[in-house]
Amino acid sequence: MKVLKFGGTSVGSPVRMKKLLDIINPHERQIVVLSAVSGTTNNLVEIAQAYLEGDKAKAAGLIQNLRQKYEIFINELFSAPEFLEQGKEVIDHHFGLLTNLSNDLFTSIEEKLILAQGELISTTLYHIYLKEIGVPSVLLAALDFMKIDEDNEPIVDHITEHIEPLLSAHPDINLFITQGYICRNAFGEVDNLRRGGSDYTASLIGAAIRSEEVQIWTDIDGMHNNDPRIVNGTKPIAQLSFDEAAELAYFGAKILHPQSVFPAQKYKIPVRLLNTMDPKAPGTLITNDSEKDKIKSIAAKDGITAIKVQSSRMLLAHGFLRRLFEVFERYKTSIDLITTSEVAVSLTIDDTTYLDQIIQELNSFGSVDIDKDQTIICVVGDFGAEKHGYAARVLEALKHIPLRMISYGGSDHNLSLLLNTADKTEALRSLHNRLF
Ligand code: ADP
Ligand code: ASP
Ligand code: MG
C-alpha cells in the first residue's frame, strides 16, 4: 500500500483538487495525506496571533476574509446543490469554531486548535467531492491515530496500532484520505508536527503501515541541486540517499520537512518527490543507496546564532565539552554545528528561547561571544576522504566571502559552513557556478 501526500499548492484551488485524480489511482489501495489549502495555515497563524494579542476585532476580520475564500472555493468545487450544502456545513462548522474561540481564555491549546483547521477543512471538502463524483473513499481522522509524546516525538507503534484497525474495517475501499500535520500530544490535546509537517505525517504513516512507497507530491519536480527560490538554473536530482535527503531537509531545503526522512529511512521505505504540475517528470527517489563521486546539492538555513566560548581551562581539561554540552541539554536547545580548537569551541543553535540563560551559564567557562543573523550553508555529496579536491572547490568558490565556521568530516556526505546571512545569496550562487 502506498502513501501519497499532496502539499498546499497541490490542493490550492478547486481545479487542482479535481486534478488529483489524474495522479491518484482509485483502483489501487492507498492512503492520501492532504495539507491545508495553500496560504490557509499562514492565515490561521495570523488569526491565532491576533487572539494572543487580545485583538478580537482583528481576529474576526481575518476569519471573515478566510471564510470568504472558502465560500468561493466550495462554489467551484461542488456542482450539485446537495454537495454544495454539505460543503457549506463544513465551512459553518470550522469557521464557527474559529469565531467561538473569542469567548474563552486563549492559551496554546486554543492556538493549536486553530492551526489544525486547515487540514481538517481540506480533507473534509475533498472527501465530499469524491462522494459527489462517485469515487468511494474513507476519511480517516488523523487525530485518532497520529500521536506525539512528552518530547514531541511521534510514536510510530501507536500509529500502527490505531490505523491498522481503521484500514481493516474497510476491506472494499481503496482510497483513504487523511490530514497531514495534525496530531494529538501526550495530554490528548490537538497538536501539530510543526510547519511543513504533512511530509512528516506521510513518512510516519508509511513507516507505521510498512508502506511500499511514500510519494510527496508538490509544486516542483523533485529536490533541486540548490535553492530554486534564490539561484537560477537549478536542476532536479534523480536520486538521493536517506542521509543526504535528511541533511538537505534539515539544513533548509524547504521541499521536505526536516524530520520527515527518518521514519521512512528506519523501515527502508523509498520516498519519491514528485511534481503535481508535471506528474510524468521523474522527480527524486530517496533510498538507502548513495551515488559515489558526486556533489549532489546545496541548501541554506537562516536564523542561526553562533556562540564562541574561549577558555584557557579547556587546555588539558577532560570533561570540558561534556559540561559545556550539559548547559544546552538543560535548556533543551539542540546544537547544529560545532568546531573546536584547543582553547575555544564555536557552536550554533537556531532556537534562541533560552539564549540569555545559556550565555549566563557559559560565562562561568570563559569568555563568550555571540554572532546573530548567521546562515548555515550545507553542501551534500560524496565527501569521503579519498575524494580529495571537493572541499577545496567549495572553499575556492567562497574565497571572497567571510566564513565564520567550517565543519567537515562529521560525516562522509556533508560539508557545512557558517556565514553572515547578508552573504548567503552570493555564496549560494558562487557555489552553484563552481560546483555544477
Ligand atoms: P508543499 O506545500 O507541497 O509542501 P513546499 O512549499 O513546502 O510545498 O515545498 C516546495 C518548495 O520548496 C518549492 O516550491 C521550492 O521553492 C522550495 N525549495 C527550497 N529548496 C528546494 C530544493 N532544494 N529543491 C526543491 N525545492 C526547494
Ligand atoms: N499546512 C501546514 C503548513 O503550512 C503543514 C504542511 O503544509 O505541510 O505548515
Ligand atoms: Mg511543505
Tab-separated table of C-alpha atoms and ligand atoms in Angstrom:
chain	number	residue	atom	x	y	z
A	1	MET	CA	0.000	0.000	0.000
A	2	LYS	CA	1.390	3.412	-0.988
A	3	VAL	CA	1.095	6.695	0.876
A	4	LEU	CA	0.651	9.807	-1.272
A	5	LYS	CA	0.970	13.269	0.218
A	6	PHE	CA	-0.249	16.379	-1.583
A	7	GLY	CA	1.016	19.757	-0.388
A	8	GLY	CA	-0.724	23.126	-0.158
A	9	THR	CA	-0.421	24.169	-3.804
A	10	SER	CA	-1.458	20.691	-4.951
A	11	VAL	CA	-4.827	21.264	-3.243
A	12	GLY	CA	-4.611	25.054	-3.604
A	13	SER	CA	-7.665	25.558	-5.805
A	14	PRO	CA	-10.791	23.611	-6.762
A	15	VAL	CA	-9.214	22.950	-10.180
A	16	ARG	CA	-6.116	21.480	-8.562
A	17	MET	CA	-8.159	19.382	-6.155
A	18	LYS	CA	-10.154	17.932	-9.029
A	19	LYS	CA	-6.946	17.128	-10.891
A	20	LEU	CA	-5.646	14.948	-8.056
A	21	LEU	CA	-7.486	12.039	-9.626
A	22	ASP	CA	-5.107	12.272	-12.613
A	23	ILE	CA	-2.470	11.084	-10.136
A	24	ILE	CA	-4.341	9.032	-7.564
A	25	ASN	CA	-5.366	5.692	-8.993
A	26	PRO	CA	-8.707	4.899	-7.326
A	27	HIS	CA	-8.283	1.220	-8.225
A	28	GLU	CA	-5.195	0.849	-6.041
A	29	ARG	CA	-5.410	0.728	-2.233
A	30	GLN	CA	-3.634	3.786	-0.841
A	31	ILE	CA	-3.590	6.457	1.821
A	32	VAL	CA	-3.791	10.052	0.644
A	33	VAL	CA	-2.467	12.692	3.046
A	34	LEU	CA	-3.540	16.262	2.348
A	35	SER	CA	-2.146	19.582	3.543
A	36	ALA	CA	-4.262	22.644	4.085
A	37	VAL	CA	-5.089	24.726	1.003
A	38	SER	CA	-2.012	26.896	0.354
A	39	GLY	CA	-1.967	30.092	2.405
A	40	THR	CA	-4.503	28.789	4.921
A	41	THR	CA	-2.064	27.787	7.668
A	42	ASN	CA	-0.363	31.194	7.376
A	43	ASN	CA	-3.796	32.824	7.760
A	44	LEU	CA	-4.548	30.639	10.773
A	45	VAL	CA	-1.239	31.653	12.332
A	46	GLU	CA	-2.295	35.310	11.923
A	47	ILE	CA	-5.709	34.629	13.459
A	48	ALA	CA	-4.122	32.898	16.451
A	49	GLN	CA	-1.660	35.776	16.805
A	50	ALA	CA	-4.498	38.309	16.842
A	51	TYR	CA	-6.223	36.328	19.605
A	52	LEU	CA	-2.972	36.052	21.548
A	53	GLU	CA	-2.680	39.846	21.371
A	54	GLY	CA	-6.244	40.105	22.628
A	55	ASP	CA	-7.298	41.847	19.407
A	56	LYS	CA	-10.633	40.128	18.806
A	57	ALA	CA	-11.741	42.614	16.146
A	58	LYS	CA	-8.621	41.871	14.105
A	59	ALA	CA	-9.172	38.124	14.535
A	60	ALA	CA	-12.797	38.480	13.411
A	61	GLY	CA	-11.726	40.389	10.288
A	62	LEU	CA	-9.114	37.771	9.377
A	63	ILE	CA	-11.603	34.944	9.954
A	64	GLN	CA	-14.147	36.667	7.719
A	65	ASN	CA	-11.582	37.111	4.903
A	66	LEU	CA	-10.573	33.456	5.042
A	67	ARG	CA	-14.171	32.326	5.172
A	68	GLN	CA	-14.941	34.292	2.000
A	69	LYS	CA	-12.115	32.474	0.184
A	70	TYR	CA	-13.656	29.133	1.133
A	71	GLU	CA	-17.133	30.203	0.122
A	72	ILE	CA	-15.806	30.851	-3.375
A	73	PHE	CA	-13.804	27.607	-3.209
A	74	ILE	CA	-16.784	25.358	-2.465
A	75	ASN	CA	-18.906	27.038	-5.119
A	76	GLU	CA	-16.337	25.976	-7.701
A	77	LEU	CA	-15.632	22.564	-6.199
A	78	PHE	CA	-19.185	21.229	-5.986
A	79	SER	CA	-21.800	21.075	-8.727
A	80	ALA	CA	-24.908	19.517	-7.191
A	81	PRO	CA	-26.832	21.559	-4.550
A	82	GLU	CA	-26.772	18.578	-2.172
A	83	PHE	CA	-22.963	18.522	-2.055
A	84	LEU	CA	-22.659	22.306	-2.020
A	85	GLU	CA	-24.900	22.224	1.029
A	86	GLN	CA	-22.564	19.716	2.699
A	87	GLY	CA	-19.621	21.965	1.823
A	88	LYS	CA	-21.408	24.921	3.443
A	89	GLU	CA	-21.943	22.909	6.611
A	90	VAL	CA	-18.207	22.164	6.749
A	91	ILE	CA	-17.390	25.870	6.402
A	92	ASP	CA	-20.012	26.795	9.029
A	93	HIS	CA	-18.636	24.237	11.450
A	94	HIS	CA	-14.947	25.148	11.193
A	95	PHE	CA	-15.389	28.907	10.954
A	96	GLY	CA	-17.913	28.763	13.783
A	97	LEU	CA	-15.235	27.121	15.898
A	98	LEU	CA	-12.679	29.810	14.970
A	99	THR	CA	-15.152	32.548	15.878
A	100	ASN	CA	-16.306	30.977	19.126
A	101	LEU	CA	-12.763	30.835	20.477
A	102	SER	CA	-13.053	34.556	21.108
A	103	ASN	CA	-15.244	33.849	24.145
A	104	ASP	CA	-12.689	31.834	26.035
A	105	LEU	CA	-9.332	32.230	27.650
A	106	PHE	CA	-6.771	31.946	24.861
A	107	THR	CA	-3.824	29.602	25.506
A	108	SER	CA	-1.520	27.475	23.367
A	109	ILE	CA	-4.242	24.801	23.412
A	110	GLU	CA	-6.626	27.067	21.521
A	111	GLU	CA	-3.774	28.229	19.299
A	112	LYS	CA	-3.074	24.678	18.166
A	113	LEU	CA	-6.749	24.010	17.666
A	114	ILE	CA	-6.859	26.978	15.288
A	115	LEU	CA	-3.803	25.762	13.362
A	116	ALA	CA	-5.444	22.351	12.864
A	117	GLN	CA	-8.470	23.681	10.999
A	118	GLY	CA	-6.751	23.979	7.601
A	119	GLU	CA	-6.119	20.252	7.154
A	120	LEU	CA	-9.489	19.371	8.667
A	121	ILE	CA	-11.236	21.585	6.094
A	122	SER	CA	-9.230	20.483	3.020
A	123	THR	CA	-9.653	16.760	3.693
A	124	THR	CA	-13.370	17.019	4.501
A	125	LEU	CA	-14.056	19.035	1.347
A	126	TYR	CA	-12.081	16.586	-0.775
A	127	HIS	CA	-13.901	13.650	0.745
A	128	ILE	CA	-17.256	15.248	-0.113
A	129	TYR	CA	-16.001	15.967	-3.630
A	130	LEU	CA	-15.101	12.276	-4.118
A	131	LYS	CA	-18.610	11.387	-2.955
A	132	GLU	CA	-20.112	13.788	-5.461
A	133	ILE	CA	-18.226	12.236	-8.369
A	134	GLY	CA	-18.913	8.713	-7.120
A	135	VAL	CA	-15.427	7.612	-6.073
A	136	PRO	CA	-15.673	5.568	-2.848
A	137	SER	CA	-13.326	6.766	-0.117
A	138	VAL	CA	-12.998	6.817	3.661
A	139	LEU	CA	-11.958	9.893	5.617
A	140	LEU	CA	-9.602	8.870	8.424
A	141	ALA	CA	-9.278	11.309	11.332
A	142	ALA	CA	-5.551	11.801	11.898
A	143	LEU	CA	-6.379	12.822	15.467
A	144	ASP	CA	-7.455	9.203	16.066
A	145	PHE	CA	-4.003	7.759	15.340
A	146	MET	CA	-1.240	10.396	14.965
A	147	LYS	CA	0.385	10.867	18.362
A	148	ILE	CA	3.443	12.576	19.832
A	149	ASP	CA	4.965	12.015	23.275
A	150	GLU	CA	6.082	14.459	26.008
A	151	ASP	CA	9.186	15.325	23.959
A	152	ASN	CA	7.086	15.961	20.833
A	153	GLU	CA	8.424	12.754	19.289
A	154	PRO	CA	5.929	10.798	17.180
A	155	ILE	CA	5.051	7.315	18.462
A	156	VAL	CA	5.118	5.022	15.429
A	157	ASP	CA	3.830	1.960	17.325
A	158	HIS	CA	0.802	3.933	18.476
A	159	ILE	CA	0.105	4.981	14.889
A	160	THR	CA	0.350	1.367	13.674
A	161	GLU	CA	-1.887	0.109	16.447
A	162	HIS	CA	-4.578	2.687	15.776
A	163	ILE	CA	-4.520	2.978	11.997
A	164	GLU	CA	-4.472	-0.737	11.151
A	165	PRO	CA	-7.989	-1.430	12.537
A	166	LEU	CA	-9.322	1.603	10.654
A	167	LEU	CA	-7.920	0.229	7.406
A	168	SER	CA	-9.088	-3.344	8.099
A	169	ALA	CA	-12.605	-2.080	8.814
A	170	HIS	CA	-12.913	-1.137	5.124
A	171	PRO	CA	-11.596	-4.060	3.077
A	172	ASP	CA	-13.508	-2.922	-0.007
A	173	ILE	CA	-12.282	0.649	-0.013
A	174	ASN	CA	-9.189	1.715	-1.926
A	175	LEU	CA	-8.893	5.373	-1.071
A	176	PHE	CA	-8.240	6.561	2.457
A	177	ILE	CA	-7.977	10.318	2.915
A	178	THR	CA	-6.386	11.845	5.999
A	179	GLN	CA	-4.955	15.082	7.374
A	180	GLY	CA	-1.277	15.897	7.296
A	181	TYR	CA	0.409	17.984	10.010
A	182	ILE	CA	-2.056	17.460	12.880
A	183	CYS	CA	-1.781	15.044	15.783
A	184	ARG	CA	-2.540	14.613	19.452
A	185	ASN	CA	0.076	15.261	22.105
A	186	ALA	CA	0.848	13.392	25.330
A	187	PHE	CA	-2.051	15.178	27.059
A	188	GLY	CA	-4.519	14.214	24.353
A	189	GLU	CA	-4.729	17.788	23.089
A	190	VAL	CA	-4.762	18.725	19.417
A	191	ASP	CA	-1.199	19.498	18.368
A	192	ASN	CA	0.894	19.540	15.206
A	193	LEU	CA	4.166	18.342	13.697
A	194	ARG	CA	5.459	21.896	13.071
A	195	ARG	CA	5.212	23.874	9.877
A	196	GLY	CA	5.526	21.783	6.740
A	197	GLY	CA	4.624	18.748	8.863
A	198	SER	CA	2.414	16.998	6.326
A	199	ASP	CA	5.536	15.438	4.803
A	200	TYR	CA	6.309	14.049	8.236
A	201	THR	CA	2.766	12.657	8.540
A	202	ALA	CA	3.182	10.818	5.239
A	203	SER	CA	6.505	9.313	6.246
A	204	LEU	CA	5.184	8.334	9.688
A	205	ILE	CA	2.126	6.627	8.215
A	206	GLY	CA	4.399	4.978	5.660
A	207	ALA	CA	6.524	3.626	8.500
A	208	ALA	CA	3.517	2.654	10.607
A	209	ILE	CA	1.924	0.511	7.881
A	210	ARG	CA	5.293	-0.557	6.376
A	211	SER	CA	4.189	1.023	3.136
A	212	GLU	CA	5.798	0.004	-0.165
A	213	GLU	CA	6.463	3.659	-1.054
A	214	VAL	CA	5.817	7.202	0.144
A	215	GLN	CA	5.185	9.831	-2.514
A	216	ILE	CA	5.459	13.534	-1.690
A	217	TRP	CA	3.620	15.455	-4.403
A	218	THR	CA	4.483	19.147	-4.510
A	219	ASP	CA	4.881	22.101	-6.870
A	220	ILE	CA	8.377	21.302	-8.168
A	221	ASP	CA	9.929	18.329	-9.946
A	222	GLY	CA	11.892	16.946	-7.006
A	223	MET	CA	14.797	18.041	-4.829
A	224	HIS	CA	16.906	20.527	-6.777
A	225	ASN	CA	20.669	20.907	-6.538
A	226	ASN	CA	20.297	24.365	-4.978
A	227	ASP	CA	17.539	26.578	-3.607
A	228	PRO	CA	15.397	27.453	-6.649
A	229	ARG	CA	13.986	30.484	-4.838
A	230	ILE	CA	17.445	32.064	-4.787
A	231	VAL	CA	19.539	30.561	-7.566
A	232	ASN	CA	18.644	30.423	-11.267
A	233	GLY	CA	19.221	27.299	-13.311
A	234	THR	CA	18.871	24.730	-10.531
A	235	LYS	CA	18.164	21.135	-11.598
A	236	PRO	CA	16.285	18.217	-10.083
A	237	ILE	CA	18.350	15.397	-8.555
A	238	ALA	CA	17.294	11.921	-9.697
A	239	GLN	CA	18.484	10.012	-6.627
A	240	LEU	CA	19.425	10.767	-3.036
A	241	SER	CA	20.281	8.596	-0.064
A	242	PHE	CA	18.186	8.973	3.098
A	243	ASP	CA	21.156	10.579	4.844
A	244	GLU	CA	21.682	13.094	2.071
A	245	ALA	CA	17.992	13.970	1.931
A	246	ALA	CA	17.829	14.308	5.722
A	247	GLU	CA	20.810	16.622	5.708
A	248	LEU	CA	19.343	18.831	2.969
A	249	ALA	CA	15.925	18.940	4.612
A	250	TYR	CA	17.404	19.785	7.992
A	251	PHE	CA	19.626	22.488	6.533
A	252	GLY	CA	16.924	24.376	4.711
A	253	ALA	CA	15.642	22.587	1.571
A	254	LYS	CA	12.014	23.552	2.147
A	255	ILE	CA	10.659	20.836	-0.130
A	256	LEU	CA	10.943	18.369	2.778
A	257	HIS	CA	10.091	18.794	6.458
A	258	PRO	CA	13.361	18.476	8.427
A	259	GLN	CA	12.441	15.251	10.223
A	260	SER	CA	10.365	13.647	7.513
A	261	VAL	CA	13.070	11.348	6.173
A	262	PHE	CA	13.750	9.415	9.390
A	263	PRO	CA	10.627	7.225	9.729
A	264	ALA	CA	10.903	6.088	6.098
A	265	GLN	CA	14.628	5.532	6.493
A	266	LYS	CA	14.125	3.362	9.573
A	267	TYR	CA	11.900	0.942	7.657
A	268	LYS	CA	13.729	1.383	4.312
A	269	ILE	CA	10.648	2.735	2.586
A	270	PRO	CA	11.503	4.525	-0.662
A	271	VAL	CA	10.374	8.151	-0.792
A	272	ARG	CA	9.646	9.870	-4.099
A	273	LEU	CA	9.401	13.637	-4.507
A	274	LEU	CA	7.085	14.356	-7.416
A	275	ASN	CA	5.502	17.313	-9.178
A	276	THR	CA	1.695	17.598	-9.332
A	277	MET	CA	2.036	20.192	-12.098
A	278	ASP	CA	4.114	17.743	-14.172
A	279	PRO	CA	3.209	14.221	-12.998
A	280	LYS	CA	5.309	12.494	-15.655
A	281	ALA	CA	8.561	14.112	-14.535
A	282	PRO	CA	10.805	11.529	-12.807
A	283	GLY	CA	11.325	13.620	-9.647
A	284	THR	CA	13.691	12.464	-6.905
A	285	LEU	CA	13.913	8.954	-5.497
A	286	ILE	CA	15.223	8.692	-1.930
A	287	THR	CA	16.523	5.256	-0.893
A	288	ASN	CA	19.395	3.688	1.018
A	289	ASP	CA	21.745	3.985	-1.962
A	290	SER	CA	24.186	6.824	-2.290
A	291	GLU	CA	25.893	7.680	-5.540
A	292	LYS	CA	29.659	7.817	-5.387
A	293	ASP	CA	31.812	10.651	-6.586
A	294	LYS	CA	29.258	13.377	-6.795
A	295	ILE	CA	28.374	16.652	-5.171
A	296	LYS	CA	24.608	16.481	-5.025
A	297	SER	CA	23.084	19.645	-3.684
A	298	ILE	CA	23.416	22.821	-1.657
A	299	ALA	CA	20.977	24.111	0.970
A	300	ALA	CA	20.889	27.043	3.371
A	301	LYS	CA	19.333	27.565	6.768
A	302	ASP	CA	18.869	31.069	8.178
A	303	GLY	CA	18.179	32.301	11.679
A	304	ILE	CA	21.311	30.778	13.160
A	305	THR	CA	23.136	32.111	16.220
A	306	ALA	CA	26.816	31.299	16.732
A	307	ILE	CA	28.268	31.021	20.219
A	308	LYS	CA	32.005	31.014	20.861
A	309	VAL	CA	33.357	30.004	24.266
A	310	GLN	CA	37.012	30.734	24.850
A	311	SER	CA	38.676	29.224	27.863
A	312	SER	CA	42.283	28.582	28.809
A	313	ARG	CA	40.924	25.919	31.148
A	314	MET	CA	39.921	23.829	28.163
A	315	LEU	CA	43.589	23.091	27.735
A	316	LEU	CA	44.256	19.670	29.320
A	317	ALA	CA	40.814	19.548	30.894
A	318	HIS	CA	38.869	16.414	30.126
A	319	GLY	CA	35.161	16.646	30.734
A	320	PHE	CA	35.079	20.250	29.490
A	321	LEU	CA	32.946	19.535	26.444
A	322	ARG	CA	30.592	17.358	28.456
A	323	ARG	CA	29.931	20.169	30.927
A	324	LEU	CA	29.552	22.647	28.090
A	325	PHE	CA	27.006	20.453	26.277
A	326	GLU	CA	25.121	19.861	29.510
A	327	VAL	CA	24.249	23.547	29.561
A	328	PHE	CA	22.462	23.153	26.211
A	329	GLU	CA	20.899	19.895	27.371
A	330	ARG	CA	19.420	21.638	30.433
A	331	TYR	CA	17.706	24.170	28.186
A	332	LYS	CA	16.614	21.548	25.605
A	333	THR	CA	18.453	23.528	22.940
A	334	SER	CA	19.957	21.499	20.141
A	335	ILE	CA	23.293	22.309	18.577
A	336	ASP	CA	23.749	22.212	14.792
A	337	LEU	CA	27.425	22.827	14.029
A	338	ILE	CA	30.475	22.517	16.263
A	339	THR	CA	34.079	23.459	15.650
A	340	THR	CA	36.806	23.250	18.257
A	341	SER	CA	40.344	24.398	18.886
A	342	GLU	CA	42.364	23.657	21.985
A	343	VAL	CA	41.285	26.891	23.659
A	344	ALA	CA	37.895	27.603	22.159
A	345	VAL	CA	34.676	25.997	20.963
A	346	SER	CA	32.232	27.518	18.492
A	347	LEU	CA	28.780	26.122	18.042
A	348	THR	CA	25.491	27.138	16.510
A	349	ILE	CA	21.876	26.981	17.615
A	350	ASP	CA	18.666	28.018	15.891
A	351	ASP	CA	16.359	28.098	18.902
A	352	THR	CA	17.263	31.171	20.965
A	353	THR	CA	14.432	30.886	23.507
A	354	TYR	CA	16.911	30.336	26.343
A	355	LEU	CA	19.891	32.173	24.882
A	356	ASP	CA	20.220	34.590	27.822
A	357	GLN	CA	20.196	31.792	30.391
A	358	ILE	CA	22.649	29.747	28.305
A	359	ILE	CA	25.056	32.689	27.997
A	360	GLN	CA	24.844	33.301	31.715
A	361	GLU	CA	25.858	29.721	32.476
A	362	LEU	CA	28.560	29.672	29.800
A	363	ASN	CA	30.167	32.772	31.329
A	364	SER	CA	31.499	30.544	34.086
A	365	PHE	CA	33.546	28.609	31.476
A	366	GLY	CA	35.321	31.593	29.944
A	367	SER	CA	34.608	34.481	27.602
A	368	VAL	CA	31.503	34.123	25.434
A	369	ASP	CA	30.926	35.793	22.040
A	370	ILE	CA	27.626	35.750	20.193
A	371	ASP	CA	27.027	36.302	16.457
A	372	LYS	CA	23.426	36.619	15.329
A	373	ASP	CA	21.928	36.635	11.806
A	374	GLN	CA	24.062	33.758	10.623
A	375	THR	CA	23.305	31.204	7.911
A	376	ILE	CA	24.461	27.614	7.614
A	377	ILE	CA	25.248	26.527	4.093
A	378	CYS	CA	25.341	22.814	3.662
A	379	VAL	CA	26.909	21.074	0.680
A	380	VAL	CA	25.830	17.446	0.342
A	381	GLY	CA	27.518	14.733	-1.691
A	382	ASP	CA	30.234	12.126	-1.568
A	383	PHE	CA	32.890	13.770	0.612
A	384	GLY	CA	34.688	10.544	1.537
A	385	ALA	CA	38.288	11.352	2.471
A	386	GLU	CA	39.595	9.720	-0.693
A	387	LYS	CA	37.635	12.232	-2.789
A	388	HIS	CA	40.277	14.882	-2.465
A	389	GLY	CA	39.648	18.210	-4.118
A	390	TYR	CA	35.951	18.633	-3.371
A	391	ALA	CA	36.414	20.573	-0.156
A	392	ALA	CA	38.976	22.778	-1.906
A	393	ARG	CA	36.456	23.564	-4.634
A	394	VAL	CA	33.890	24.614	-2.043
A	395	LEU	CA	36.348	26.927	-0.312
A	396	GLU	CA	37.629	28.269	-3.604
A	397	ALA	CA	34.068	29.264	-4.538
A	398	LEU	CA	33.735	31.160	-1.267
A	399	LYS	CA	37.146	32.809	-1.140
A	400	HIS	CA	35.614	36.318	-1.380
A	401	ILE	CA	33.140	35.705	1.485
A	402	PRO	CA	33.952	35.878	5.220
A	403	LEU	CA	33.444	32.416	6.751
A	404	ARG	CA	32.656	32.117	10.441
A	405	MET	CA	32.842	28.299	10.807
A	406	ILE	CA	33.679	25.302	8.620
A	407	SER	CA	32.524	21.831	9.577
A	408	TYR	CA	33.941	18.951	7.567
A	409	GLY	CA	34.407	15.270	8.315
A	410	GLY	CA	31.417	14.870	10.639
A	411	SER	CA	30.066	12.543	8.001
A	412	ASP	CA	31.189	11.450	4.543
A	413	HIS	CA	28.417	13.282	2.794
A	414	ASN	CA	28.347	16.788	4.187
A	415	LEU	CA	30.388	19.950	4.382
A	416	SER	CA	28.783	22.832	6.291
A	417	LEU	CA	29.791	26.453	6.575
A	418	LEU	CA	28.590	29.346	8.655
A	419	LEU	CA	28.491	32.855	7.258
A	420	ASN	CA	26.610	36.135	7.617
A	421	THR	CA	23.066	35.888	6.284
A	422	ALA	CA	23.785	39.022	4.244
A	423	ASP	CA	26.288	36.942	2.216
A	424	LYS	CA	24.008	33.945	1.665
A	425	THR	CA	22.712	34.752	-1.810
A	426	GLU	CA	26.170	35.432	-3.186
A	427	ALA	CA	27.525	32.279	-1.506
A	428	LEU	CA	24.794	30.036	-2.950
A	429	ARG	CA	25.255	31.453	-6.437
A	430	SER	CA	29.013	31.274	-6.349
A	431	LEU	CA	28.953	27.668	-5.088
A	432	HIS	CA	26.448	26.761	-7.778
A	433	ASN	CA	28.636	28.170	-10.535
A	434	ARG	CA	31.747	26.456	-9.208
A	435	LEU	CA	30.262	23.042	-8.327
A	436	PHE	CA	27.699	22.348	-11.061
B	1	ADP	P1	4.227	21.848	-0.263
B	1	ADP	O1	3.222	22.911	0.039
B	1	ADP	O2	3.857	20.972	-1.421
B	1	ADP	O3	4.648	21.074	0.947
B	1	ADP	P2	6.614	23.457	-0.027
B	1	ADP	O4	6.424	24.897	-0.364
B	1	ADP	O5	6.655	23.095	1.395
B	1	ADP	O6	5.500	22.629	-0.817
B	1	ADP	O7	7.947	22.892	-0.713
B	1	ADP	C1	8.180	23.071	-2.102
B	1	ADP	C2	9.034	24.308	-2.324
B	1	ADP	O8	10.308	24.112	-1.734
B	1	ADP	C3	9.346	24.575	-3.764
B	1	ADP	O9	8.340	25.322	-4.396
B	1	ADP	C4	10.683	25.331	-3.688
B	1	ADP	O10	10.506	26.711	-3.832
B	1	ADP	C5	11.173	25.083	-2.274
B	1	ADP	N1	12.545	24.579	-2.239
B	1	ADP	C6	13.546	25.054	-1.446
B	1	ADP	N2	14.681	24.381	-1.641
B	1	ADP	C7	14.425	23.441	-2.584
B	1	ADP	C8	15.216	22.456	-3.238
B	1	ADP	N3	16.496	22.262	-2.940
B	1	ADP	N4	14.612	21.681	-4.166
B	1	ADP	C9	13.321	21.829	-4.474
B	1	ADP	N5	12.521	22.759	-3.898
B	1	ADP	C10	13.059	23.571	-2.972
B	2	ASP	N1	-0.331	23.181	6.432
B	2	ASP	C1	0.867	23.036	7.211
B	2	ASP	C2	1.800	24.184	6.921
B	2	ASP	O1	1.508	25.019	6.094
B	2	ASP	C3	1.541	21.717	7.005
B	2	ASP	C4	2.038	21.447	5.611
B	2	ASP	O2	1.619	22.112	4.655
B	2	ASP	O3	2.862	20.545	5.448
B	2	ASP	O4	2.809	24.276	7.564
B	3	MG	MG	5.873	21.566	2.542
